[in-house]
PDB file of N, CA and C in Angstrom:
ATOM      1  N   MET D   1     -52.326-101.329  41.611  1.00  0.00           N
ATOM      2  CA  MET D   1     -51.562-102.668  41.433  1.00  0.00           C
ATOM      3  C   MET D   1     -51.378-103.369  42.506  1.00  0.00           C
ATOM      4  N   LYS D   2     -51.241-102.630  43.926  1.00  0.00           N
ATOM      5  CA  LYS D   2     -50.800-103.195  44.935  1.00  0.00           C
ATOM      6  C   LYS D   2     -52.325-103.800  45.847  1.00  0.00           C
ATOM      7  N   PHE D   3     -53.211-103.165  45.790  1.00  0.00           N
ATOM      8  CA  PHE D   3     -54.429-103.791  46.230  1.00  0.00           C
ATOM      9  C   PHE D   3     -54.738-104.903  45.330  1.00  0.00           C
ATOM     10  N   VAL D   4     -54.857-105.061  43.612  1.00  0.00           N
ATOM     11  CA  VAL D   4     -54.798-106.481  43.600  1.00  0.00           C
ATOM     12  C   VAL D   4     -53.771-107.766  44.194  1.00  0.00           C
ATOM     13  N   THR D   5     -52.524-106.980  44.522  1.00  0.00           N
ATOM     14  CA  THR D   5     -51.284-108.269  44.834  1.00  0.00           C
ATOM     15  C   THR D   5     -51.384-108.462  46.590  1.00  0.00           C
ATOM     16  N   GLU D   6     -52.654-107.819  47.203  1.00  0.00           N
ATOM     17  CA  GLU D   6     -52.928-108.246  48.207  1.00  0.00           C
ATOM     18  C   GLU D   6     -53.781-109.170  48.353  1.00  0.00           C
ATOM     19  N   LEU D   7     -55.031-109.075  47.458  1.00  0.00           N
ATOM     20  CA  LEU D   7     -56.310-109.306  46.676  1.00  0.00           C
ATOM     21  C   LEU D   7     -56.112-111.149  46.850  1.00  0.00           C
ATOM     22  N   TYR D   8     -55.110-110.912  46.446  1.00  0.00           N
ATOM     23  CA  TYR D   8     -54.435-112.575  45.409  1.00  0.00           C
ATOM     24  C   TYR D   8     -53.668-113.039  46.934  1.00  0.00           C
ATOM     25  N   ARG D   9     -52.839-112.531  47.417  1.00  0.00           N
ATOM     26  CA  ARG D   9     -52.792-112.919  48.564  1.00  0.00           C
ATOM     27  C   ARG D   9     -53.264-114.148  49.479  1.00  0.00           C
ATOM     28  N   THR D  10     -54.699-112.715  50.146  1.00  0.00           N
ATOM     29  CA  THR D  10     -55.679-113.072  50.653  1.00  0.00           C
ATOM     30  C   THR D  10     -56.522-114.272  50.253  1.00  0.00           C
ATOM     31  N   LEU D  11     -56.659-114.254  48.952  1.00  0.00           N
ATOM     32  CA  LEU D  11     -57.319-114.848  49.023  1.00  0.00           C
ATOM     33  C   LEU D  11     -56.634-116.631  48.899  1.00  0.00           C
ATOM     34  N   ALA D  12     -55.382-116.470  48.575  1.00  0.00           N
ATOM     35  CA  ALA D  12     -54.336-118.344  48.593  1.00  0.00           C
ATOM     36  C   ALA D  12     -54.465-117.777  49.868  1.00  0.00           C
ATOM     37  N   LYS D  13     -54.179-117.461  50.973  1.00  0.00           N
ATOM     38  CA  LYS D  13     -54.274-117.976  52.334  1.00  0.00           C
ATOM     39  C   LYS D  13     -55.779-119.014  53.056  1.00  0.00           C
ATOM     40  N   GLU D  14     -56.561-117.747  52.356  1.00  0.00           N
ATOM     41  CA  GLU D  14     -58.124-118.412  52.706  1.00  0.00           C
ATOM     42  C   GLU D  14     -58.464-120.088  51.828  1.00  0.00           C
ATOM     43  N   VAL D  15     -58.242-120.263  50.774  1.00  0.00           N
ATOM     44  CA  VAL D  15     -57.709-121.154  49.951  1.00  0.00           C
ATOM     45  C   VAL D  15     -57.080-122.333  50.018  1.00  0.00           C
ATOM     46  N   PHE D  16     -56.113-121.872  50.246  1.00  0.00           N
ATOM     47  CA  PHE D  16     -55.005-122.491  50.095  1.00  0.00           C
ATOM     48  C   PHE D  16     -53.832-122.943  51.797  1.00  0.00           C
ATOM     49  N   GLY D  17     -54.488-121.787  52.696  1.00  0.00           N
ATOM     50  CA  GLY D  17     -54.330-121.754  54.003  1.00  0.00           C
ATOM     51  C   GLY D  17     -52.163-120.684  53.821  1.00  0.00           C
ATOM     52  N   THR D  18     -51.918-120.892  53.076  1.00  0.00           N
ATOM     53  CA  THR D  18     -50.986-120.515  52.835  1.00  0.00           C
ATOM     54  C   THR D  18     -50.606-119.365  51.380  1.00  0.00           C
ATOM     55  N   THR D  19     -50.037-118.751  51.236  1.00  0.00           N
ATOM     56  CA  THR D  19     -49.273-117.839  50.182  1.00  0.00           C
ATOM     57  C   THR D  19     -48.667-118.499  48.999  1.00  0.00           C
ATOM     58  N   LYS D  20     -47.999-119.948  49.390  1.00  0.00           N
ATOM     59  CA  LYS D  20     -46.811-121.216  48.663  1.00  0.00           C
ATOM     60  C   LYS D  20     -47.932-122.424  47.649  1.00  0.00           C
ATOM     61  N   PHE D  21     -48.056-122.900  47.291  1.00  0.00           N
ATOM     62  CA  PHE D  21     -48.914-123.465  46.860  1.00  0.00           C
ATOM     63  C   PHE D  21     -48.235-123.905  45.280  1.00  0.00           C
ATOM     64  N   SER D  22     -48.851-125.584  44.829  1.00  0.00           N
ATOM     65  CA  SER D  22     -48.941-125.914  43.287  1.00  0.00           C
ATOM     66  C   SER D  22     -50.129-125.800  42.729  1.00  0.00           C
ATOM     67  N   VAL D  23     -50.466-125.737  41.125  1.00  0.00           N
ATOM     68  CA  VAL D  23     -51.253-126.064  40.788  1.00  0.00           C
ATOM     69  C   VAL D  23     -50.953-126.301  39.408  1.00  0.00           C
ATOM     70  N   LYS D  24     -50.737-127.519  39.053  1.00  0.00           N
ATOM     71  CA  LYS D  24     -51.234-128.292  37.712  1.00  0.00           C
ATOM     72  C   LYS D  24     -49.099-128.431  37.378  1.00  0.00           C
ATOM     73  N   GLY D  25     -48.849-128.734  38.631  1.00  0.00           N
ATOM     74  CA  GLY D  25     -46.922-128.944  38.333  1.00  0.00           C
ATOM     75  C   GLY D  25     -46.751-127.729  37.705  1.00  0.00           C
ATOM     76  N   HIS D  26     -47.283-126.452  38.562  1.00  0.00           N
ATOM     77  CA  HIS D  26     -46.151-124.943  38.764  1.00  0.00           C
ATOM     78  C   HIS D  26     -45.964-124.353  40.340  1.00  0.00           C
ATOM     79  N   ASP D  27     -45.402-124.164  41.087  1.00  0.00           N
ATOM     80  CA  ASP D  27     -45.071-124.400  42.114  1.00  0.00           C
ATOM     81  C   ASP D  27     -44.926-122.335  42.263  1.00  0.00           C
ATOM     82  N   PHE D  28     -46.169-121.964  43.370  1.00  0.00           N
ATOM     83  CA  PHE D  28     -46.244-120.193  43.423  1.00  0.00           C
ATOM     84  C   PHE D  28     -46.182-119.756  44.216  1.00  0.00           C
ATOM     85  N   ASP D  29     -45.716-118.357  44.597  1.00  0.00           N
ATOM     86  CA  ASP D  29     -45.576-118.259  46.247  1.00  0.00           C
ATOM     87  C   ASP D  29     -45.772-116.349  45.871  1.00  0.00           C
ATOM     88  N   LEU D  30     -46.807-116.443  46.202  1.00  0.00           N
ATOM     89  CA  LEU D  30     -47.565-115.119  46.120  1.00  0.00           C
ATOM     90  C   LEU D  30     -46.846-113.783  46.916  1.00  0.00           C
ATOM     91  N   ALA D  31     -46.422-114.678  47.956  1.00  0.00           N
ATOM     92  CA  ALA D  31     -46.330-113.406  49.388  1.00  0.00           C
ATOM     93  C   ALA D  31     -44.121-112.526  48.323  1.00  0.00           C
ATOM     94  N   SER D  32     -43.956-113.602  47.204  1.00  0.00           N
ATOM     95  CA  SER D  32     -42.644-113.043  47.015  1.00  0.00           C
ATOM     96  C   SER D  32     -42.715-111.902  46.111  1.00  0.00           C
ATOM     97  N   GLU D  33     -42.171-111.361  45.600  1.00  0.00           N
ATOM     98  CA  GLU D  33     -42.202-109.588  44.599  1.00  0.00           C
ATOM     99  C   GLU D  33     -42.588-110.373  43.710  1.00  0.00           C
ATOM    100  N   TRP D  34     -43.913-109.446  43.175  1.00  0.00           N
ATOM    101  CA  TRP D  34     -44.138-109.456  41.564  1.00  0.00           C
ATOM    102  C   TRP D  34     -43.688-109.214  40.542  1.00  0.00           C
ATOM    103  N   THR D  35     -43.424-109.823  39.871  1.00  0.00           N
ATOM    104  CA  THR D  35     -43.010-108.547  38.383  1.00  0.00           C
ATOM    105  C   THR D  35     -43.590-107.885  38.309  1.00  0.00           C
ATOM    106  N   ARG D  36     -43.172-106.524  37.767  1.00  0.00           N
ATOM    107  CA  ARG D  36     -44.401-105.739  37.134  1.00  0.00           C
ATOM    108  C   ARG D  36     -43.782-105.414  35.957  1.00  0.00           C
ATOM    109  N   ILE D  37     -44.920-105.731  34.660  1.00  0.00           N
ATOM    110  CA  ILE D  37     -44.766-105.821  33.355  1.00  0.00           C
ATOM    111  C   ILE D  37     -45.893-104.524  32.611  1.00  0.00           C
ATOM    112  N   ASP D  38     -45.052-103.445  32.429  1.00  0.00           N
ATOM    113  CA  ASP D  38     -45.834-102.675  30.861  1.00  0.00           C
ATOM    114  C   ASP D  38     -45.590-102.652  29.561  1.00  0.00           C
ATOM    115  N   TYR D  39     -47.086-103.254  29.696  1.00  0.00           N
ATOM    116  CA  TYR D  39     -47.523-104.230  28.494  1.00  0.00           C
ATOM    117  C   TYR D  39     -47.220-103.204  27.152  1.00  0.00           C
ATOM    118  N   ALA D  40     -47.661-102.148  27.066  1.00  0.00           N
ATOM    119  CA  ALA D  40     -47.608-101.345  26.085  1.00  0.00           C
ATOM    120  C   ALA D  40     -45.924-101.270  25.746  1.00  0.00           C
ATOM    121  N   GLU D  41     -45.138-101.370  26.461  1.00  0.00           N
ATOM    122  CA  GLU D  41     -43.387-101.011  26.725  1.00  0.00           C
ATOM    123  C   GLU D  41     -43.415-102.574  25.737  1.00  0.00           C
ATOM    124  N   GLU D  42     -43.529-103.683  26.335  1.00  0.00           N
ATOM    125  CA  GLU D  42     -43.432-105.044  26.227  1.00  0.00           C
ATOM    126  C   GLU D  42     -43.710-104.733  24.778  1.00  0.00           C
ATOM    127  N   ILE D  43     -44.887-104.651  24.390  1.00  0.00           N
ATOM    128  CA  ILE D  43     -45.350-104.825  22.489  1.00  0.00           C
ATOM    129  C   ILE D  43     -44.328-103.981  22.392  1.00  0.00           C
ATOM    130  N   LYS D  44     -44.117-102.748  22.913  1.00  0.00           N
ATOM    131  CA  LYS D  44     -42.878-102.472  21.496  1.00  0.00           C
ATOM    132  C   LYS D  44     -41.783-102.687  21.059  1.00  0.00           C
ATOM    133  N   LYS D  45     -41.676-103.479  22.432  1.00  0.00           N
ATOM    134  CA  LYS D  45     -40.090-104.444  22.639  1.00  0.00           C
ATOM    135  C   LYS D  45     -40.166-105.526  21.885  1.00  0.00           C
ATOM    136  N   GLN D  46     -40.915-106.123  21.813  1.00  0.00           N
ATOM    137  CA  GLN D  46     -41.648-107.422  21.109  1.00  0.00           C
ATOM    138  C   GLN D  46     -41.628-107.181  19.545  1.00  0.00           C
ATOM    139  N   THR D  47     -42.314-105.960  19.295  1.00  0.00           N
ATOM    140  CA  THR D  47     -42.806-106.333  18.050  1.00  0.00           C
ATOM    141  C   THR D  47     -42.044-105.314  17.496  1.00  0.00           C
ATOM    142  N   GLY D  48     -42.315-103.703  18.196  1.00  0.00           N
ATOM    143  CA  GLY D  48     -41.574-102.604  17.247  1.00  0.00           C
ATOM    144  C   GLY D  48     -43.293-101.795  16.772  1.00  0.00           C
ATOM    145  N   VAL D  49     -44.427-102.055  18.393  1.00  0.00           N
ATOM    146  CA  VAL D  49     -45.590-101.431  17.989  1.00  0.00           C
ATOM    147  C   VAL D  49     -45.395-100.749  18.608  1.00  0.00           C
ATOM    148  N   ASP D  50     -45.702 -99.584  18.603  1.00  0.00           N
ATOM    149  CA  ASP D  50     -46.367 -98.727  19.896  1.00  0.00           C
ATOM    150  C   ASP D  50     -47.942 -98.661  19.489  1.00  0.00           C
ATOM    151  N   ILE D  51     -48.498 -99.087  20.714  1.00  0.00           N
ATOM    152  CA  ILE D  51     -50.444 -99.232  20.430  1.00  0.00           C
ATOM    153  C   ILE D  51     -50.640 -98.210  20.656  1.00  0.00           C
ATOM    154  N   TYR D  52     -50.030 -97.018  21.003  1.00  0.00           N
ATOM    155  CA  TYR D  52     -51.000 -95.979  21.889  1.00  0.00           C
ATOM    156  C   TYR D  52     -50.415 -95.121  20.155  1.00  0.00           C
ATOM    157  N   LYS D  53     -49.498 -95.141  19.537  1.00  0.00           N
ATOM    158  CA  LYS D  53     -49.855 -94.322  17.584  1.00  0.00           C
ATOM    159  C   LYS D  53     -50.380 -94.856  16.323  1.00  0.00           C
ATOM    160  N   THR D  54     -50.720 -96.621  16.449  1.00  0.00           N
ATOM    161  CA  THR D  54     -50.826 -98.045  15.795  1.00  0.00           C
ATOM    162  C   THR D  54     -52.110 -97.476  15.736  1.00  0.00           C
ATOM    163  N   SER D  55     -52.568 -97.199  14.258  1.00  0.00           N
ATOM    164  CA  SER D  55     -54.061 -97.138  14.447  1.00  0.00           C
ATOM    165  C   SER D  55     -54.834 -98.876  14.411  1.00  0.00           C
ATOM    166  N   ASP D  56     -56.049 -99.250  14.076  1.00  0.00           N
ATOM    167  CA  ASP D  56     -56.166-100.206  14.822  1.00  0.00           C
ATOM    168  C   ASP D  56     -56.300-101.324  13.127  1.00  0.00           C
ATOM    169  N   SER D  57     -56.103-100.892  12.007  1.00  0.00           N
ATOM    170  CA  SER D  57     -55.858-101.368  10.946  1.00  0.00           C
ATOM    171  C   SER D  57     -54.087-101.262  10.711  1.00  0.00           C
ATOM    172  N   GLU D  58     -53.477-101.328  11.465  1.00  0.00           N
ATOM    173  CA  GLU D  58     -52.136-101.572  11.360  1.00  0.00           C
ATOM    174  C   GLU D  58     -51.638-102.601  12.629  1.00  0.00           C
ATOM    175  N   LEU D  59     -52.165-101.818  13.675  1.00  0.00           N
ATOM    176  CA  LEU D  59     -52.148-103.050  15.205  1.00  0.00           C
ATOM    177  C   LEU D  59     -52.631-104.488  13.562  1.00  0.00           C
ATOM    178  N   ARG D  60     -53.438-104.919  13.747  1.00  0.00           N
ATOM    179  CA  ARG D  60     -54.170-105.921  12.637  1.00  0.00           C
ATOM    180  C   ARG D  60     -53.322-106.534  12.145  1.00  0.00           C
ATOM    181  N   LYS D  61     -53.007-105.604  11.073  1.00  0.00           N
ATOM    182  CA  LYS D  61     -51.323-106.291   9.968  1.00  0.00           C
ATOM    183  C   LYS D  61     -50.295-106.760  10.858  1.00  0.00           C
ATOM    184  N   ALA D  62     -50.085-106.260  11.659  1.00  0.00           N
ATOM    185  CA  ALA D  62     -49.043-106.781  12.998  1.00  0.00           C
ATOM    186  C   ALA D  62     -49.066-108.001  13.438  1.00  0.00           C
ATOM    187  N   LEU D  63     -50.459-107.863  13.393  1.00  0.00           N
ATOM    188  CA  LEU D  63     -51.166-108.750  14.608  1.00  0.00           C
ATOM    189  C   LEU D  63     -50.996-110.430  13.563  1.00  0.00           C
ATOM    190  N   GLU D  64     -50.829-110.087  12.817  1.00  0.00           N
ATOM    191  CA  GLU D  64     -51.399-110.834  11.364  1.00  0.00           C
ATOM    192  C   GLU D  64     -49.988-111.787  11.180  1.00  0.00           C
ATOM    193  N   LYS D  65     -48.968-110.681  10.982  1.00  0.00           N
ATOM    194  CA  LYS D  65     -47.756-110.889  10.374  1.00  0.00           C
ATOM    195  C   LYS D  65     -47.262-111.980  12.064  1.00  0.00           C
ATOM    196  N   LEU D  66     -47.383-111.571  12.943  1.00  0.00           N
ATOM    197  CA  LEU D  66     -47.321-112.438  13.933  1.00  0.00           C
ATOM    198  C   LEU D  66     -47.820-113.977  14.029  1.00  0.00           C
ATOM    199  N   LYS D  67     -48.637-113.934  13.848  1.00  0.00           N
ATOM    200  CA  LYS D  67     -49.909-114.764  13.873  1.00  0.00           C
ATOM    201  C   LYS D  67     -48.920-116.248  12.871  1.00  0.00           C
ATOM    202  N   SER D  68     -48.711-115.536  11.181  1.00  0.00           N
ATOM    203  CA  SER D  68     -48.178-116.215   9.691  1.00  0.00           C
ATOM    204  C   SER D  68     -46.926-116.648  10.991  1.00  0.00           C
ATOM    205  N   GLY D  69     -46.074-115.957  11.161  1.00  0.00           N
ATOM    206  CA  GLY D  69     -45.003-116.319  12.129  1.00  0.00           C
ATOM    207  C   GLY D  69     -43.273-115.956  11.144  1.00  0.00           C
ATOM    208  N   ILE D  70     -44.246-114.412  10.045  1.00  0.00           N
ATOM    209  CA  ILE D  70     -42.779-114.101   9.255  1.00  0.00           C
ATOM    210  C   ILE D  70     -42.818-112.788  10.308  1.00  0.00           C
TER     211      ILE D  70
END
């Protein structure tokens, strides 16, 4: 993660001349601290699905349920 953070900061400086910029009405400052999310934990928190313990078919059912808004 540290490598990716520095990569994006360096790219922003090269492209925009700064780590602060706006794109399509959204302001970004890549120099600030980045929020780190454990996606497996976030999915479990939001859906109750543990992606490490769920079969493919159970995961598909959970996705269809989310897709249909049930």
